[in-house]
mmCIF file of C-alpha atoms in Angstrom:
data_model
loop_
_atom_site.group_PDB
_atom_site.id
_atom_site.type_symbol
_atom_site.label_atom_id
_atom_site.label_comp_id
_atom_site.label_asym_id
_atom_site.label_seq_id
_atom_site.Cartn_x
_atom_site.Cartn_y
_atom_site.Cartn_z
ATOM 1 C CA UNK A 1 -6.236 3.822 -26.765
ATOM 2 C CA UNK A 2 -6.546 4.213 -30.522
ATOM 3 C CA UNK A 3 -9.874 3.338 -32.125
ATOM 4 C CA UNK A 4 -9.897 0.155 -34.182
ATOM 5 C CA UNK A 5 -10.501 2.148 -37.377
ATOM 6 C CA UNK A 6 -7.023 3.704 -37.228
ATOM 7 C CA UNK A 7 -5.177 0.448 -36.533
ATOM 8 C CA UNK A 8 -3.817 -1.193 -39.718
ATOM 9 C CA UNK A 9 -5.622 -4.353 -40.880
ATOM 10 C CA UNK A 10 -2.557 -6.526 -40.251
ATOM 11 C CA UNK A 11 -2.338 -5.128 -36.738
ATOM 12 C CA UNK A 12 -6.051 -5.800 -36.190
ATOM 13 C CA UNK A 13 -5.567 -9.433 -37.160
ATOM 14 C CA UNK A 14 -2.554 -9.733 -34.885
ATOM 15 C CA UNK A 15 -4.455 -7.998 -32.103
ATOM 16 C CA UNK A 16 -7.425 -10.353 -32.394
ATOM 17 C CA UNK A 17 -5.141 -13.381 -32.492
ATOM 18 C CA UNK A 18 -3.327 -12.151 -29.397
ATOM 19 C CA UNK A 19 -6.631 -11.526 -27.583
ATOM 20 C CA UNK A 20 -8.076 -14.937 -28.498
ATOM 21 C CA UNK A 21 -5.017 -16.901 -27.410
ATOM 22 C CA UNK A 22 -4.645 -14.914 -24.225
ATOM 23 C CA UNK A 23 -8.350 -15.406 -23.438
ATOM 24 C CA UNK A 24 -7.898 -19.172 -23.834
ATOM 25 C CA UNK A 25 -4.888 -19.162 -21.528
ATOM 26 C CA UNK A 26 -6.675 -16.970 -18.973
ATOM 27 C CA UNK A 27 -9.493 -19.513 -19.137
ATOM 28 C CA UNK A 28 -7.289 -22.474 -18.279
ATOM 29 C CA UNK A 29 -5.361 -20.492 -15.655
ATOM 30 C CA UNK A 30 -8.469 -19.446 -13.766
ATOM 31 C CA UNK A 31 -10.260 -22.697 -14.518
ATOM 32 C CA UNK A 32 -7.517 -24.257 -12.406
ATOM 33 C CA UNK A 33 -8.115 -21.690 -9.672
ATOM 34 C CA UNK A 34 -11.860 -22.339 -9.935
ATOM 35 C CA UNK A 35 -11.381 -26.014 -9.187
ATOM 36 C CA UNK A 36 -8.657 -25.390 -6.615
ATOM 37 C CA UNK A 37 -9.967 -22.562 -4.420
ATOM 38 C CA UNK A 38 -13.369 -24.003 -3.448
ATOM 39 C CA UNK A 39 -12.424 -27.672 -3.331
ATOM 40 C CA UNK A 40 -8.730 -28.067 -2.481
ATOM 41 C CA UNK A 41 -9.560 -27.437 1.211
ATOM 42 C CA UNK A 42 -12.363 -30.017 0.879
ATOM 43 C CA UNK A 43 -9.832 -32.524 -0.491
ATOM 44 C CA UNK A 44 -7.435 -31.721 2.356
ATOM 45 C CA UNK A 45 -10.185 -32.409 4.870
ATOM 46 C CA UNK A 46 -11.191 -35.603 3.048
ATOM 47 C CA UNK A 47 -7.695 -37.054 3.383
ATOM 48 C CA UNK A 48 -7.735 -36.389 7.129
ATOM 49 C CA UNK A 49 -5.889 -33.069 7.504
ATOM 50 C CA UNK A 50 -7.160 -30.870 10.371
ATOM 51 C CA UNK A 51 -8.176 -27.189 10.262
ATOM 52 C CA UNK A 52 -4.891 -25.812 11.604
ATOM 53 C CA UNK A 53 -2.881 -27.674 8.957
ATOM 54 C CA UNK A 54 -5.385 -26.625 6.286
ATOM 55 C CA UNK A 55 -4.788 -22.978 7.214
ATOM 56 C CA UNK A 56 -1.011 -23.470 7.081
ATOM 57 C CA UNK A 57 -1.079 -25.350 3.768
ATOM 58 C CA UNK A 58 -3.375 -22.804 2.160
ATOM 59 C CA UNK A 59 -1.001 -20.058 3.251
ATOM 60 C CA UNK A 60 1.824 -21.575 1.173
ATOM 61 C CA UNK A 61 0.965 -19.848 -2.145
ATOM 62 C CA UNK A 62 0.809 -16.521 -0.342
ATOM 63 C CA UNK A 63 4.249 -17.116 1.197
ATOM 64 C CA UNK A 64 5.777 -17.953 -2.187
ATOM 65 C CA UNK A 65 4.404 -14.661 -3.518
ATOM 66 C CA UNK A 66 6.852 -12.653 -1.422
ATOM 67 C CA UNK A 67 9.755 -15.115 -1.545
ATOM 68 C CA UNK A 68 10.068 -17.055 -4.802
ATOM 69 C CA UNK A 69 7.634 -15.154 -7.008
ATOM 70 C CA UNK A 70 9.589 -11.869 -7.273
ATOM 71 C CA UNK A 71 12.669 -13.879 -8.275
ATOM 72 C CA UNK A 72 10.747 -15.633 -11.061
ATOM 73 C CA UNK A 73 9.120 -12.461 -12.409
ATOM 74 C CA UNK A 74 12.417 -10.583 -12.182
ATOM 75 C CA UNK A 75 14.241 -13.339 -14.052
ATOM 76 C CA UNK A 76 11.570 -13.395 -16.768
ATOM 77 C CA UNK A 77 11.861 -9.628 -17.161
ATOM 78 C CA UNK A 78 15.655 -9.610 -17.319
ATOM 79 C CA UNK A 79 15.611 -12.332 -19.949
ATOM 80 C CA UNK A 80 12.690 -10.626 -21.740
ATOM 81 C CA UNK A 81 10.905 -13.973 -21.874
ATOM 82 C CA UNK A 82 7.407 -13.679 -20.407
ATOM 83 C CA UNK A 83 6.017 -16.219 -22.863
ATOM 84 C CA UNK A 84 8.742 -18.793 -22.141
ATOM 85 C CA UNK A 85 8.284 -18.289 -18.391
ATOM 86 C CA UNK A 86 4.550 -18.928 -18.722
ATOM 87 C CA UNK A 87 5.133 -22.163 -20.636
ATOM 88 C CA UNK A 88 7.635 -23.467 -18.070
ATOM 89 C CA UNK A 89 5.487 -22.569 -15.071
ATOM 90 C CA UNK A 90 2.332 -24.017 -16.666
ATOM 91 C CA UNK A 91 3.917 -27.420 -17.257
ATOM 92 C CA UNK A 92 5.549 -27.432 -13.802
ATOM 93 C CA UNK A 93 2.180 -26.655 -12.190
ATOM 94 C CA UNK A 94 0.420 -29.549 -13.907
ATOM 95 C CA UNK A 95 3.149 -31.952 -12.814
ATOM 96 C CA UNK A 96 3.119 -30.542 -9.277
ATOM 97 C CA UNK A 97 -0.579 -31.101 -8.639
ATOM 98 C CA UNK A 98 -0.216 -34.652 -9.887
ATOM 99 C CA UNK A 99 2.531 -35.153 -7.308
ATOM 100 C CA UNK A 100 0.408 -33.649 -4.516
ATOM 101 C CA UNK A 101 -2.299 -36.232 -5.161
ATOM 102 C CA UNK A 102 0.035 -39.096 -4.273
ATOM 103 C CA UNK A 103 0.456 -38.116 -0.601
ATOM 104 C CA UNK A 104 -2.012 -37.744 2.268
ATOM 105 C CA UNK A 105 0.264 -36.976 5.215
ATOM 106 C CA UNK A 106 0.122 -33.278 6.211
ATOM 107 C CA UNK A 107 3.890 -32.737 6.025
ATOM 108 C CA UNK A 108 4.246 -34.500 2.662
ATOM 109 C CA UNK A 109 1.326 -32.560 1.195
ATOM 110 C CA UNK A 110 2.818 -29.349 2.571
ATOM 111 C CA UNK A 111 6.205 -30.022 0.943
ATOM 112 C CA UNK A 112 4.744 -31.030 -2.439
ATOM 113 C CA UNK A 113 2.328 -28.103 -2.408
ATOM 114 C CA UNK A 114 5.121 -25.677 -1.518
ATOM 115 C CA UNK A 115 7.256 -26.906 -4.418
ATOM 116 C CA UNK A 116 4.314 -26.588 -6.809
ATOM 117 C CA UNK A 117 3.360 -23.133 -5.545
ATOM 118 C CA UNK A 118 6.870 -21.818 -6.236
ATOM 119 C CA UNK A 119 6.141 -21.998 -9.977
ATOM 120 C CA UNK A 120 2.340 -21.829 -9.915
ATOM 121 C CA UNK A 121 1.913 -18.510 -8.079
ATOM 122 C CA UNK A 122 4.064 -16.516 -10.553
ATOM 123 C CA UNK A 123 1.662 -17.455 -13.359
ATOM 124 C CA UNK A 124 -0.996 -14.837 -12.565
ATOM 125 C CA UNK A 125 1.368 -11.821 -12.316
ATOM 126 C CA UNK A 126 3.315 -13.053 -15.353
ATOM 127 C CA UNK A 127 0.067 -13.408 -17.306
ATOM 128 C CA UNK A 128 -1.164 -9.992 -16.181
ATOM 129 C CA UNK A 129 2.184 -8.450 -17.167
ATOM 130 C CA UNK A 130 1.966 -10.177 -20.555
ATOM 131 C CA UNK A 131 -1.652 -8.982 -20.901
ATOM 132 C CA UNK A 132 -0.866 -5.373 -19.986
ATOM 133 C CA UNK A 133 1.938 -5.291 -22.537
ATOM 134 C CA UNK A 134 -0.610 -6.415 -25.103
ATOM 135 C CA UNK A 135 -3.089 -3.819 -23.858
ATOM 136 C CA UNK A 136 -0.494 -1.086 -24.466
ATOM 137 C CA UNK A 137 0.754 -2.623 -27.728
ATOM 138 C CA UNK A 138 -2.618 -3.229 -29.415
ATOM 139 C CA UNK A 139 -4.889 -0.662 -27.738
ATOM 140 C CA UNK A 140 -6.985 -3.307 -25.991
ATOM 141 C CA UNK A 141 -8.906 -3.194 -22.698
ATOM 142 C CA UNK A 142 -7.869 -5.378 -19.776
ATOM 143 C CA UNK A 143 -11.355 -6.171 -18.437
ATOM 144 C CA UNK A 144 -12.796 -7.941 -21.516
ATOM 145 C CA UNK A 145 -9.628 -10.058 -21.747
ATOM 146 C CA UNK A 146 -9.650 -10.981 -18.079
ATOM 147 C CA UNK A 147 -13.348 -11.880 -17.940
ATOM 148 C CA UNK A 148 -12.644 -15.165 -19.751
ATOM 149 C CA UNK A 149 -10.595 -16.227 -16.771
ATOM 150 C CA UNK A 150 -13.507 -15.476 -14.472
ATOM 151 C CA UNK A 151 -15.918 -17.345 -16.752
ATOM 152 C CA UNK A 152 -13.640 -20.387 -16.652
ATOM 153 C CA UNK A 153 -13.465 -20.083 -12.861
ATOM 154 C CA UNK A 154 -17.247 -20.482 -12.766
ATOM 155 C CA UNK A 155 -17.144 -23.508 -15.066
ATOM 156 C CA UNK A 156 -14.376 -25.115 -13.017
ATOM 157 C CA UNK A 157 -16.190 -24.540 -9.738
ATOM 158 C CA UNK A 158 -19.500 -25.861 -11.108
ATOM 159 C CA UNK A 159 -17.902 -28.957 -12.622
ATOM 160 C CA UNK A 160 -16.173 -29.731 -9.343
ATOM 161 C CA UNK A 161 -19.398 -28.992 -7.471
ATOM 162 C CA UNK A 162 -21.236 -31.593 -9.549
ATOM 163 C CA UNK A 163 -18.424 -34.109 -9.268
ATOM 164 C CA UNK A 164 -18.163 -33.837 -5.482
ATOM 165 C CA UNK A 165 -21.701 -35.243 -5.223
ATOM 166 C CA UNK A 166 -20.803 -38.221 -7.412
ATOM 167 C CA UNK A 167 -17.182 -39.037 -6.625
ATOM 168 C CA UNK A 168 -15.305 -39.286 -3.364
ATOM 169 C CA UNK A 169 -13.816 -35.962 -2.260
ATOM 170 C CA UNK A 170 -10.378 -37.548 -2.066
ATOM 171 C CA UNK A 171 -10.390 -37.803 -5.894
ATOM 172 C CA UNK A 172 -10.879 -34.063 -6.434
ATOM 173 C CA UNK A 173 -7.128 -33.484 -6.657
ATOM 174 C CA UNK A 174 -7.056 -35.317 -10.004
ATOM 175 C CA UNK A 175 -9.640 -32.936 -11.439
ATOM 176 C CA UNK A 176 -7.420 -30.038 -10.367
ATOM 177 C CA UNK A 177 -4.349 -31.675 -11.918
ATOM 178 C CA UNK A 178 -6.213 -32.320 -15.197
ATOM 179 C CA UNK A 179 -7.172 -28.648 -15.544
ATOM 180 C CA UNK A 180 -3.543 -27.771 -14.902
ATOM 181 C CA UNK A 181 -2.630 -30.008 -17.834
ATOM 182 C CA UNK A 182 -5.000 -28.079 -20.106
ATOM 183 C CA UNK A 183 -3.276 -24.870 -19.057
ATOM 184 C CA UNK A 184 0.111 -26.303 -20.014
ATOM 185 C CA UNK A 185 -1.159 -27.089 -23.505
ATOM 186 C CA UNK A 186 -2.782 -23.647 -23.880
ATOM 187 C CA UNK A 187 0.481 -21.921 -22.936
ATOM 188 C CA UNK A 188 2.083 -23.211 -26.135
ATOM 189 C CA UNK A 189 -0.289 -21.045 -28.184
ATOM 190 C CA UNK A 190 0.614 -17.713 -26.563
ATOM 191 C CA UNK A 191 1.802 -15.150 -29.089
ATOM 192 C CA UNK A 192 5.252 -13.594 -28.934
ATOM 193 C CA UNK A 193 5.378 -9.864 -28.177
ATOM 194 C CA UNK A 194 8.021 -7.311 -29.114
ATOM 195 C CA UNK A 195 10.132 -6.251 -26.163
ATOM 196 C CA UNK A 196 9.482 -2.591 -25.280
ATOM 197 C CA UNK A 197 12.988 -1.823 -24.032
ATOM 198 C CA UNK A 198 16.380 -3.447 -23.866
ATOM 199 C CA UNK A 199 17.344 -5.568 -20.898
ATOM 200 C CA UNK A 200 19.836 -2.912 -19.743
ATOM 201 C CA UNK A 201 17.080 -0.293 -19.666
ATOM 202 C CA UNK A 202 14.906 -2.595 -17.618
ATOM 203 C CA UNK A 203 17.730 -3.279 -15.143
ATOM 204 C CA UNK A 204 18.295 0.431 -14.656
ATOM 205 C CA UNK A 205 14.779 0.733 -13.219
ATOM 206 C CA UNK A 206 14.902 -2.364 -10.998
ATOM 207 C CA UNK A 207 14.807 -0.477 -7.695
ATOM 208 C CA UNK A 208 12.912 2.618 -8.824
ATOM 209 C CA UNK A 209 9.454 1.221 -8.092
ATOM 210 C CA UNK A 210 10.290 0.357 -4.493
ATOM 211 C CA UNK A 211 11.456 3.951 -3.934
ATOM 212 C CA UNK A 212 8.163 5.330 -5.237
ATOM 213 C CA UNK A 213 5.688 6.145 -2.393
ATOM 214 C CA UNK A 214 2.768 6.235 -4.835
ATOM 215 C CA UNK A 215 3.503 2.763 -6.140
ATOM 216 C CA UNK A 216 3.960 1.405 -2.619
ATOM 217 C CA UNK A 217 0.649 2.882 -1.469
ATOM 218 C CA UNK A 218 -1.021 1.423 -4.545
ATOM 219 C CA UNK A 219 0.131 -2.158 -3.977
ATOM 220 C CA UNK A 220 -0.393 -2.080 -0.190
ATOM 221 C CA UNK A 221 -3.949 -0.827 -0.601
ATOM 222 C CA UNK A 222 -4.865 -3.412 -3.231
ATOM 223 C CA UNK A 223 -3.135 -6.185 -1.268
ATOM 224 C CA UNK A 224 -5.115 -5.384 1.875
ATOM 225 C CA UNK A 225 -8.434 -5.446 0.028
ATOM 226 C CA UNK A 226 -7.645 -8.593 -1.965
ATOM 227 C CA UNK A 227 -6.072 -10.189 1.120
ATOM 228 C CA UNK A 228 -9.326 -9.656 3.007
ATOM 229 C CA UNK A 229 -10.682 -12.570 0.952
ATOM 230 C CA UNK A 230 -8.341 -15.017 2.755
ATOM 231 C CA UNK A 231 -10.911 -16.479 5.151
ATOM 232 C CA UNK A 232 -13.474 -16.709 2.354
ATOM 233 C CA UNK A 233 -11.097 -18.565 0.041
ATOM 234 C CA UNK A 234 -9.914 -20.954 2.755
ATOM 235 C CA UNK A 235 -12.978 -21.720 4.858
ATOM 236 C CA UNK A 236 -16.139 -20.715 2.961
ATOM 237 C CA UNK A 237 -16.668 -24.141 1.382
ATOM 238 C CA UNK A 238 -15.902 -25.941 4.641
ATOM 239 C CA UNK A 239 -18.263 -23.675 6.583
ATOM 240 C CA UNK A 240 -21.051 -24.043 4.043
ATOM 241 C CA UNK A 241 -20.588 -27.810 3.913
ATOM 242 C CA UNK A 242 -20.833 -27.945 7.719
ATOM 243 C CA UNK A 243 -24.258 -26.264 7.551
ATOM 244 C CA UNK A 244 -25.493 -29.043 5.277
ATOM 245 C CA UNK A 245 -25.100 -27.452 1.860
ATOM 246 C CA UNK A 246 -24.326 -29.834 -1.015
ATOM 247 C CA UNK A 247 -21.548 -29.554 -3.550
ATOM 248 C CA UNK A 248 -23.751 -28.048 -6.260
ATOM 249 C CA UNK A 249 -25.083 -25.384 -3.884
ATOM 250 C CA UNK A 250 -21.574 -24.527 -2.722
ATOM 251 C CA UNK A 251 -20.353 -24.290 -6.302
ATOM 252 C CA UNK A 252 -23.399 -22.171 -7.130
ATOM 253 C CA UNK A 253 -22.556 -19.701 -4.368
ATOM 254 C CA UNK A 254 -19.009 -19.382 -5.693
ATOM 255 C CA UNK A 255 -20.373 -19.020 -9.219
ATOM 256 C CA UNK A 256 -22.717 -16.165 -8.235
ATOM 257 C CA UNK A 257 -19.757 -14.161 -7.008
ATOM 258 C CA UNK A 258 -17.695 -14.784 -10.093
ATOM 259 C CA UNK A 259 -20.583 -14.041 -12.466
ATOM 260 C CA UNK A 260 -20.841 -10.644 -10.773
ATOM 261 C CA UNK A 261 -17.085 -10.287 -11.290
ATOM 262 C CA UNK A 262 -17.486 -11.121 -14.997
ATOM 263 C CA UNK A 263 -20.120 -8.414 -15.386
ATOM 264 C CA UNK A 264 -17.761 -5.853 -13.837
ATOM 265 C CA UNK A 265 -14.935 -6.899 -16.173
ATOM 266 C CA UNK A 266 -17.262 -6.726 -19.179
ATOM 267 C CA UNK A 267 -18.482 -3.193 -18.443
ATOM 268 C CA UNK A 268 -15.114 -1.898 -17.177
ATOM 269 C CA UNK A 269 -14.241 -0.073 -20.459
ATOM 270 C CA UNK A 270 -17.295 2.140 -19.837
ATOM 271 C CA UNK A 271 -16.349 3.084 -16.270
ATOM 272 C CA UNK A 272 -15.347 6.743 -16.034
ATOM 273 C CA UNK A 273 -14.132 6.914 -12.432
ATOM 274 C CA UNK A 274 -10.432 7.143 -11.673
ATOM 275 C CA UNK A 275 -8.791 3.726 -11.007
ATOM 276 C CA UNK A 276 -7.976 4.841 -7.456
ATOM 277 C CA UNK A 277 -11.676 5.522 -6.828
ATOM 278 C CA UNK A 278 -12.571 2.045 -8.085
ATOM 279 C CA UNK A 279 -10.177 0.524 -5.548
ATOM 280 C CA UNK A 280 -11.663 2.607 -2.713
ATOM 281 C CA UNK A 281 -15.184 1.487 -3.647
ATOM 282 C CA UNK A 282 -14.014 -2.135 -3.768
ATOM 283 C CA UNK A 283 -12.599 -1.843 -0.251
ATOM 284 C CA UNK A 284 -15.715 -0.273 1.235
ATOM 285 C CA UNK A 285 -17.998 -2.881 -0.335
ATOM 286 C CA UNK A 286 -15.661 -5.597 1.018
ATOM 287 C CA UNK A 287 -16.068 -4.159 4.521
ATOM 288 C CA UNK A 288 -19.863 -4.449 4.254
ATOM 289 C CA UNK A 289 -19.620 -7.932 2.702
ATOM 290 C CA UNK A 290 -17.494 -9.405 5.470
ATOM 291 C CA UNK A 291 -19.542 -7.816 8.252
ATOM 292 C CA UNK A 292 -22.662 -9.459 6.852
ATOM 293 C CA UNK A 293 -20.931 -12.804 6.257
ATOM 294 C CA UNK A 294 -19.785 -12.862 9.896
ATOM 295 C CA UNK A 295 -23.453 -13.051 10.929
ATOM 296 C CA UNK A 296 -23.768 -16.541 9.348
ATOM 297 C CA UNK A 297 -26.585 -15.512 6.988
ATOM 298 C CA UNK A 298 -28.991 -17.941 5.364
ATOM 299 C CA UNK A 299 -28.255 -19.408 1.961
ATOM 300 C CA UNK A 300 -30.706 -16.925 0.420
ATOM 301 C CA UNK A 301 -28.928 -13.981 2.020
ATOM 302 C CA UNK A 302 -25.552 -15.464 1.063
ATOM 303 C CA UNK A 303 -26.668 -15.602 -2.545
ATOM 304 C CA UNK A 304 -27.282 -11.854 -2.458
ATOM 305 C CA UNK A 305 -24.081 -11.105 -0.540
ATOM 306 C CA UNK A 306 -22.050 -13.093 -3.069
ATOM 307 C CA UNK A 307 -22.968 -10.539 -5.725
ATOM 308 C CA UNK A 308 -20.674 -8.131 -3.888
ATOM 309 C CA UNK A 309 -17.704 -10.140 -5.170
ATOM 310 C CA UNK A 310 -18.017 -8.195 -8.407
ATOM 311 C CA UNK A 311 -16.946 -5.134 -6.415
ATOM 312 C CA UNK A 312 -14.693 -6.593 -3.721
ATOM 313 C CA UNK A 313 -12.558 -8.511 -6.203
ATOM 314 C CA UNK A 314 -13.567 -7.444 -9.724
ATOM 315 C CA UNK A 315 -13.669 -3.683 -9.270
ATOM 316 C CA UNK A 316 -10.543 -3.730 -7.103
ATOM 317 C CA UNK A 317 -8.714 -5.736 -9.781
ATOM 318 C CA UNK A 318 -9.797 -3.437 -12.620
ATOM 319 C CA UNK A 319 -8.753 -0.392 -10.615
ATOM 320 C CA UNK A 320 -5.400 -1.910 -9.662
ATOM 321 C CA UNK A 321 -4.554 -2.933 -13.230
ATOM 322 C CA UNK A 322 -5.593 0.511 -14.432
ATOM 323 C CA UNK A 323 -3.200 2.069 -11.935
ATOM 324 C CA UNK A 324 -0.356 -0.262 -12.887
ATOM 325 C CA UNK A 325 -0.672 0.291 -16.647
ATOM 326 C CA UNK A 326 -0.618 4.059 -16.045
ATOM 327 C CA UNK A 327 2.038 4.090 -13.343
ATOM 328 C CA UNK A 328 4.558 1.384 -14.296
ATOM 329 C CA UNK A 329 6.656 1.538 -17.506
ATOM 330 C CA UNK A 330 6.001 -1.399 -19.843
ATOM 331 C CA UNK A 331 9.595 -2.614 -19.584
ATOM 332 C CA UNK A 332 9.152 -2.914 -15.783
ATOM 333 C CA UNK A 333 5.641 -4.397 -15.841
ATOM 334 C CA UNK A 334 6.657 -7.941 -14.852
ATOM 335 C CA UNK A 335 8.688 -6.564 -11.959
ATOM 336 C CA UNK A 336 5.822 -4.290 -10.918
ATOM 337 C CA UNK A 337 3.418 -7.224 -10.987
ATOM 338 C CA UNK A 338 5.940 -9.238 -8.997
ATOM 339 C CA UNK A 339 6.195 -6.580 -6.297
ATOM 340 C CA UNK A 340 2.413 -6.339 -6.136
ATOM 341 C CA UNK A 341 2.108 -10.116 -5.855
ATOM 342 C CA UNK A 342 4.833 -10.178 -3.176
ATOM 343 C CA UNK A 343 3.030 -7.553 -1.114
ATOM 344 C CA UNK A 344 -0.227 -9.474 -1.562
ATOM 345 C CA UNK A 345 1.567 -12.640 -0.517
ATOM 346 C CA UNK A 346 2.821 -11.173 2.752
ATOM 347 C CA UNK A 347 -0.617 -9.890 3.654
ATOM 348 C CA UNK A 348 -2.579 -12.905 2.385
ATOM 349 C CA UNK A 349 -0.331 -15.500 4.022
ATOM 350 C CA UNK A 350 -0.559 -13.725 7.360
ATOM 351 C CA UNK A 351 -4.316 -13.441 6.988
ATOM 352 C CA UNK A 352 -4.641 -17.105 5.988
ATOM 353 C CA UNK A 353 -2.644 -18.364 8.962
ATOM 354 C CA UNK A 354 -4.540 -16.121 11.377
ATOM 355 C CA UNK A 355 -7.799 -17.217 9.764
ATOM 356 C CA UNK A 356 -6.997 -20.865 10.485
ATOM 357 C CA UNK A 357 -6.378 -20.129 14.155
ATOM 358 C CA UNK A 358 -9.392 -17.834 14.549
ATOM 359 C CA UNK A 359 -11.780 -20.036 12.541
ATOM 360 C CA UNK A 360 -10.879 -23.069 14.660
ATOM 361 C CA UNK A 361 -12.040 -21.172 17.784
ATOM 362 C CA UNK A 362 -14.632 -18.671 16.602
ATOM 363 C CA UNK A 363 -15.938 -19.891 13.250
ATOM 364 C CA UNK A 364 -17.377 -17.264 10.928
ATOM 365 C CA UNK A 365 -16.491 -14.402 13.258
ATOM 366 C CA UNK A 366 -13.110 -14.521 11.516
ATOM 367 C CA UNK A 367 -14.732 -12.241 8.909
ATOM 368 C CA UNK A 368 -14.531 -9.287 11.316
ATOM 369 C CA UNK A 369 -10.752 -9.365 10.797
ATOM 370 C CA UNK A 370 -11.295 -9.464 7.032
ATOM 371 C CA UNK A 371 -13.525 -6.406 7.248
ATOM 372 C CA UNK A 372 -10.851 -4.465 9.131
ATOM 373 C CA UNK A 373 -8.304 -5.327 6.415
ATOM 374 C CA UNK A 374 -10.619 -4.141 3.632
ATOM 375 C CA UNK A 375 -11.298 -0.846 5.390
ATOM 376 C CA UNK A 376 -7.562 -0.274 5.903
ATOM 377 C CA UNK A 377 -6.942 -0.797 2.181
ATOM 378 C CA UNK A 378 -9.634 1.702 1.217
ATOM 379 C CA UNK A 379 -8.199 4.307 3.601
ATOM 380 C CA UNK A 380 -4.648 3.893 2.260
ATOM 381 C CA UNK A 381 -5.816 4.374 -1.331
ATOM 382 C CA UNK A 382 -7.974 7.363 -0.444
ATOM 383 C CA UNK A 383 -5.079 9.132 1.278
ATOM 384 C CA UNK A 384 -2.686 8.429 -1.636
ATOM 385 C CA UNK A 385 -5.091 9.139 -4.511
ATOM 386 C CA UNK A 386 -3.773 12.622 -5.391
ATOM 387 C CA UNK A 387 -0.126 11.554 -5.483
ATOM 388 C CA UNK A 388 -0.964 8.539 -7.672
ATOM 389 C CA UNK A 389 -2.929 10.616 -10.188
ATOM 390 C CA UNK A 390 0.050 12.914 -10.730
ATOM 391 C CA UNK A 391 2.511 10.109 -11.438
ATOM 392 C CA UNK A 392 1.537 8.750 -14.852
ATOM 393 C CA UNK A 393 4.073 7.322 -17.301
ATOM 394 C CA UNK A 394 3.799 6.668 -21.069
ATOM 395 C CA UNK A 395 3.242 2.967 -21.962
ATOM 396 C CA UNK A 396 6.571 2.674 -23.878
#
């Protein structure tokens, strides 16, 4: 990436404007996730939905990642309209969560949540594709941009954690919907980017990525490691609440993990290891994390274990984005992100559904399955590392 001193002043201004607006949007996007991930299952339980249904409902976003999501990202790429796609999906998401809050029957919640997820789940890969185009265009680093999303996740989780001790849990859905509304407003400020290639050039590469063994190994490995968080995302808050922990403590445990993630994103420009090595490390740390979590550790031990999230999620994400920006042409970035999200969706939805069944019978021992997934992801990346290193493409 070119040093700032050789970038024209006008470009520096444009670059800083792009970074600031993207950081704000990342903040609202992950602020929504920060309120949703820890406390949406708590809301589901508060309105009388049982554990099996909770597992099924929480699997919906993962299912849309390998069904609807690739269609949305592919359409956005063909029309060369990442910004417009983000605006549409942001407004649809805010409206969808408002609709979810009006129903308490499992089937009705499932249907409304499924409809919302169809346009909500594409937002992260679309935003990452938009961000990576900016990274290539302006010579920026992904980690410092992405950390604002993680910071907002912490704020969202802490705010919800405080609120859950003062308001009925069945009102938490309106907090989630309100954060979605902020994201819709922030989407309007996203900056337009020049298109790197024509639409016809992009279409000519539509199937190339799926014929690339290196790319396939890359997304399968990352999906296995990230998918190993399924039980944590779905049942951690419920499990901790069952042991007597309050909302603030639960939010604090989530926040510890994400603060560690923020630190990793902040220092990522200084990391000298190959992206593939970062993913392998993330998978091995995830294995250790889930093995310890399966032992139902004390809140003090959990606080320490939560620091591993900086590696299991943060380092894996930095490594994966580093691989994608090196491996996928800019004009195919949305499609590449879509394929990655689809692969993650298949693995995460399966893991979420299995987690619901296993958790209902065995509780926290479900984390043994998560550990096996993380180890598998690390092994796949390790075996494919040499092939991936050889297949590097120019950004434009």
